Amino acid sequence: MPVLVTVRRSAAAHADRAWVALALGVLLVAAAWTSPWPGLFAPLLTAGSTLACLAVLLRLFGRPVSDIPSDRLRRLCASAPGATLVTDSEGCVLIASPEALRRVAAVRGQPVADALQAFFADPGHAVADLISAAARGLPASAQRTLASGPLRIAVERAGSGLFLWRLESCAADGPEIALPMVRLDPSGRLAVINAAARALIGQSPDSVAALLGGASDETEEVMVETPEGPSRRRLVQLRMADGGREFYILPEAAGARAAEAPEGFLDALPVALLQLDIDGTVRLSNARANKLLGAYAGEALNLCDRLEGLGRSVGDWLADAAQGRAPNTAEVLRVARDDRELFVQVALARMGGGGLVAVLHDVTEMKTLEAQFTQSQKMQAIGQLAGGVAHDFNNLLTAISGHCDLLMLRHDAGDPDYGDLVQIHQNANRAASLVGQLLAFSRKQTLSPEVMDLRDTMGELAHLLDRLVGEKVRLRMRHAEALPPIRADKRQLEQVVMNLVVNARDAMPEGGEIRLETEAVQLSTELQRDRAVVPPGPYAMIRVRDEGHGIPPDRLTKIFEPFYTTKRPGEGTGLGLSTVYGIVKQTGGFVFVDSTVGQGSCFSVYLPAYAGEIGPAAPRREQGTVEDQPGSAVGLLVEDEAPVRSFAARAMRMRGHTVLEAESGEEALEKLSDPDLKVDVFVSDVVMPGLDGPGWVSKALADRPGTRVIFVSGYAEDSFGEIKARIPNSVYLPKPFSLADLTATVQRQLRAAARAREGHPDEEEGRLPEEVS
């Protein structure tokens, strides 16, 4: 099999010349038959037949290189200017541009690793890693220095089984590094060897192993076999965070100090390098290290004053590393800088004289990704907690508010107990609002988005906002003339504005001015801010400014976290801004805050402009209205929570309906096994032990098609779209619901069924009732 692969690759490399060979063979055969000299007949015929057979073999064996048409490969290769080539998923070259052929010896049908022998120490392993990263959508690139200068290779996925390689010249960061360096991966395999090390010790694994074998973590002298003969050098080993190791071969000078290095030598190194005393005093530093630490050349530095976030004293860590007691000589720390947030990985190595050598790497981007992942994990945990709390809590609130509604029907406003019932009802609604805020933060609340004009929405809200801010605070509103339309839940957007205005009011206990402004924003490029990336495009922006005491910088990163509040105990729940964050993110927008202590804060909400067609607004019905329905109907109520089932059954019976009750899906199917039983509407909880709501309803509709269905649930309506697609004529009623909400929804479903029987299907059939969302 290896021989066959080699033959195929060799044939593939010359497959494009097969037509030339075939044409030449045909011409020779024709010349043999037409030649006037009989002596040339046999040689010409033999040569022509041989060339024709060779052309056929080239096409047959060269075909497996790629089943993709050559014109598509040429277009793909030409789509990226410069030196480009295309390979398959195994790294086999399919096509290469002329510029790429001038840079590397890429042969069609041959592995691209063969063309990169001078680029990687282990080209096969490096090529496999680059293709694997590109296939997963990760950045895949490498930069090395060749004899012709610095070169960068970038790989990206270009289709099913295709990978586009770009070879780009790049400017070097200063002079070519003169310090030989060898890097081993965590398994001890040779990963990188730079040009200086190759020139000094060669590239063979045997020569590298002979040099690095038995090397310790300390700086030590080694004998290097160079082309000029044996040379005594100093070898420094640095352990990296991923478990790999880097070895630097220092110039010969056993007793020389680093300060005696040639002028500009350290600044030419592409790494941030420090020489330290045990107490952290920096004796020598290069330009890259000074740039990371925010210091200028010649400034007296102590690493203990510049780094933080280790969890213990940096000085103790340096002392342990100098004495060989540190379990980890590579740590990620935060640089104490006021201008920006910067994290560095510090790798330490001991020197013979008792000092330390530190190598610094900028890992700010890695820490940013880590923080984003942590935030997403926190959001997921909060979402799961909120979903579970909402389900159980909404069941309790449904029973409390429902039975309170039943009691209020039997008491008029003059009854001594009526005021107590009103208080119970109001506090149950407050509890439901608190659960809604939890769901808003976790982005699991039910939304009813609609296309709206921000100016109209803010105008309708102005009177309520004036009442919210009180007498000490002035509210000024200014709206842009050409605001783009947006698509959002109107009530949730009003909640965002009210929370921001109330937050601004509370920041000014002595009074002041709040400015509520709207503005049309067009981002030509993406906006990167606060670890978020806002895509380019049109946005409608809401800005709320106050003149309060401001927010300290150390608290700005926490204000959107749930239950975090700067107010005194009892004055806030810590859910106001987290609710704003959840609603805005679920709507597809972004929220940012700018604050200066003593001057005030400004919250900016970016909402994406709606790009679709704007149709007439759907009519909205008042919440809790009950439509008249002549006669009574039979409903099957399935609910595993007994208090909720009791309230819902009494509410439906009060409207004249006959109600059959079941506490599980299995019991409901057992009741429906009677063919003489007529049921007009199913009212079922979604999540129940055993057979869930959609499960038993699907089985019941097989024998009773056309029956109307109402699903109720304490969970958010994030999966009802799937249920509605499977269950025809179904609507969703979230808990907690009131007596009027339940009876109105039942009446509406019965009315839609009556219209369907008359041949006039309801215009809102199958839609989620906005009045109960």
Short mmCIF file of N, CA, C and O in Angstrom, two decimals, residues 554-597:
data_model
loop_
_atom_site.label_atom_id
_atom_site.label_comp_id
_atom_site.label_asym_id
_atom_site.label_seq_id
_atom_site.Cartn_x
_atom_site.Cartn_y
_atom_site.Cartn_z
N ASP A 554 -13.96 49.81 40.84
CA ASP A 554 -13.93 48.42 41.28
C ASP A 554 -15.32 47.79 41.36
O ASP A 554 -15.45 46.57 41.48
N ARG A 555 -16.37 48.61 41.27
CA ARG A 555 -17.73 48.07 41.32
C ARG A 555 -18.41 48.02 39.94
O ARG A 555 -19.47 47.42 39.81
N LEU A 556 -17.79 48.66 38.96
CA LEU A 556 -18.42 48.72 37.64
C LEU A 556 -18.61 47.34 37.03
O LEU A 556 -19.58 47.09 36.32
N THR A 557 -17.67 46.44 37.28
CA THR A 557 -17.77 45.10 36.68
C THR A 557 -18.77 44.21 37.37
O THR A 557 -19.04 43.10 36.90
N LYS A 558 -19.34 44.66 38.51
CA LYS A 558 -20.25 43.81 39.29
C LYS A 558 -21.70 44.29 39.26
O LYS A 558 -22.57 43.57 39.76
N ILE A 559 -21.98 45.46 38.71
CA ILE A 559 -23.31 46.04 38.89
C ILE A 559 -24.39 45.26 38.17
O ILE A 559 -25.56 45.35 38.54
N PHE A 560 -24.03 44.49 37.14
CA PHE A 560 -25.05 43.70 36.42
C PHE A 560 -25.21 42.30 37.00
O PHE A 560 -26.00 41.52 36.47
N GLU A 561 -24.48 41.98 38.07
CA GLU A 561 -24.62 40.67 38.67
C GLU A 561 -25.88 40.64 39.54
O GLU A 561 -26.24 41.65 40.17
N PRO A 562 -26.57 39.50 39.60
CA PRO A 562 -27.80 39.42 40.40
C PRO A 562 -27.49 39.54 41.89
O PRO A 562 -26.47 39.05 42.38
N PHE A 563 -28.38 40.22 42.60
CA PHE A 563 -28.33 40.38 44.05
C PHE A 563 -27.17 41.27 44.50
O PHE A 563 -26.91 41.36 45.70
N TYR A 564 -26.47 41.91 43.56
CA TYR A 564 -25.43 42.85 43.95
C TYR A 564 -26.03 44.24 43.97
O TYR A 564 -26.57 44.72 42.97
N THR A 565 -25.95 44.93 45.10
CA THR A 565 -26.52 46.26 45.23
C THR A 565 -25.62 47.13 46.10
O THR A 565 -24.94 46.63 47.01
N THR A 566 -25.59 48.42 45.78
CA THR A 566 -24.84 49.38 46.59
C THR A 566 -25.73 50.10 47.59
O THR A 566 -25.25 50.96 48.33
N LYS A 567 -27.01 49.75 47.60
CA LYS A 567 -27.94 50.41 48.52
C LYS A 567 -27.88 49.76 49.89
O LYS A 567 -27.37 48.65 50.06
N ARG A 568 -28.46 50.45 50.85
CA ARG A 568 -28.48 49.93 52.21
C ARG A 568 -29.42 48.74 52.31
O ARG A 568 -30.33 48.59 51.50
N PRO A 569 -29.22 47.86 53.30
CA PRO A 569 -30.09 46.70 53.46
C PRO A 569 -31.56 47.11 53.55
O PRO A 569 -31.92 48.06 54.26
N GLY A 570 -32.39 46.41 52.80
CA GLY A 570 -33.82 46.69 52.81
C GLY A 570 -34.27 47.69 51.76
O GLY A 570 -35.46 47.89 51.56
N GLU A 571 -33.30 48.34 51.06
CA GLU A 571 -33.68 49.36 50.07
C GLU A 571 -33.62 48.85 48.64
O GLU A 571 -34.03 49.56 47.73
N GLY A 572 -33.08 47.67 48.42
CA GLY A 572 -32.99 47.16 47.05
C GLY A 572 -32.82 45.66 47.05
O GLY A 572 -32.28 45.08 47.99
N THR A 573 -33.27 45.03 45.95
CA THR A 573 -33.16 43.58 45.82
C THR A 573 -31.89 43.17 45.09
O THR A 573 -31.52 42.00 45.10
N GLY A 574 -31.22 44.10 44.40
CA GLY A 574 -30.06 43.74 43.62
C GLY A 574 -30.42 43.11 42.29
O GLY A 574 -29.56 42.50 41.64
N LEU A 575 -31.68 43.25 41.85
CA LEU A 575 -32.11 42.64 40.60
C LEU A 575 -32.46 43.67 39.53
O LEU A 575 -32.79 43.29 38.42
N GLY A 576 -32.41 44.97 39.86
CA GLY A 576 -32.81 45.99 38.89
C GLY A 576 -31.94 45.99 37.65
O GLY A 576 -32.42 45.83 36.53
N LEU A 577 -30.62 46.18 37.83
CA LEU A 577 -29.72 46.24 36.68
C LEU A 577 -29.51 44.87 36.05
O LEU A 577 -29.29 44.76 34.85
N SER A 578 -29.56 43.81 36.86
CA SER A 578 -29.43 42.48 36.27
C SER A 578 -30.65 42.16 35.39
O SER A 578 -30.53 41.49 34.36
N THR A 579 -31.82 42.67 35.77
CA THR A 579 -33.00 42.52 34.92
C THR A 579 -32.82 43.28 33.61
O THR A 579 -33.15 42.79 32.53
N VAL A 580 -32.29 44.49 33.70
CA VAL A 580 -31.99 45.28 32.49
C VAL A 580 -31.05 44.50 31.58
O VAL A 580 -31.28 44.38 30.37
N TYR A 581 -30.01 43.95 32.16
CA TYR A 581 -29.03 43.20 31.37
C TYR A 581 -29.69 42.01 30.67
O TYR A 581 -29.47 41.77 29.48
N GLY A 582 -30.50 41.24 31.42
CA GLY A 582 -31.13 40.06 30.84
C GLY A 582 -32.09 40.39 29.72
O GLY A 582 -32.10 39.74 28.68
N ILE A 583 -32.93 41.42 29.92
CA ILE A 583 -33.91 41.79 28.88
C ILE A 583 -33.20 42.29 27.63
O ILE A 583 -33.54 41.92 26.51
N VAL A 584 -32.20 43.15 27.81
CA VAL A 584 -31.49 43.71 26.67
C VAL A 584 -30.78 42.61 25.88
O VAL A 584 -30.83 42.56 24.65
N LYS A 585 -30.12 41.68 26.58
CA LYS A 585 -29.42 40.60 25.89
C LYS A 585 -30.40 39.67 25.19
O LYS A 585 -30.13 39.21 24.07
N GLN A 586 -31.56 39.39 25.81
CA GLN A 586 -32.53 38.51 25.16
C GLN A 586 -33.14 39.19 23.93
O GLN A 586 -33.55 38.53 22.98
N THR A 587 -33.19 40.51 23.93
CA THR A 587 -33.72 41.25 22.79
C THR A 587 -32.68 41.34 21.67
O THR A 587 -33.01 41.74 20.56
N GLY A 588 -31.43 40.97 21.96
CA GLY A 588 -30.37 41.05 20.96
C GLY A 588 -29.57 42.31 21.02
O GLY A 588 -28.82 42.62 20.08
N GLY A 589 -29.69 43.09 22.12
CA GLY A 589 -28.98 44.35 22.23
C GLY A 589 -27.79 44.27 23.17
O GLY A 589 -27.36 43.20 23.61
N PHE A 590 -27.25 45.44 23.49
CA PHE A 590 -26.08 45.56 24.36
C PHE A 590 -26.29 46.73 25.31
O PHE A 590 -26.94 47.72 24.94
N VAL A 591 -25.75 46.63 26.51
CA VAL A 591 -25.86 47.71 27.49
C VAL A 591 -24.47 47.97 28.07
O VAL A 591 -23.75 47.03 28.42
N PHE A 592 -24.09 49.26 28.13
CA PHE A 592 -22.79 49.67 28.65
C PHE A 592 -23.01 50.80 29.66
O PHE A 592 -24.03 51.49 29.63
N VAL A 593 -22.04 50.98 30.53
CA VAL A 593 -22.13 52.04 31.53
C VAL A 593 -20.81 52.79 31.58
O VAL A 593 -19.73 52.21 31.49
N ASP A 594 -20.92 54.12 31.67
CA ASP A 594 -19.77 55.01 31.90
C ASP A 594 -20.07 55.76 33.18
O ASP A 594 -21.18 56.28 33.38
N SER A 595 -19.08 55.85 34.05
CA SER A 595 -19.32 56.51 35.33
C SER A 595 -18.05 57.18 35.83
O SER A 595 -16.94 56.65 35.67
N THR A 596 -18.22 58.36 36.39
CA THR A 596 -17.13 59.11 37.03
C THR A 596 -17.56 59.45 38.44
O THR A 596 -18.63 60.03 38.65
N VAL A 597 -16.75 59.04 39.41
CA VAL A 597 -17.10 59.27 40.81
C VAL A 597 -17.23 60.78 41.06
O VAL A 597 -16.35 61.57 40.71
#
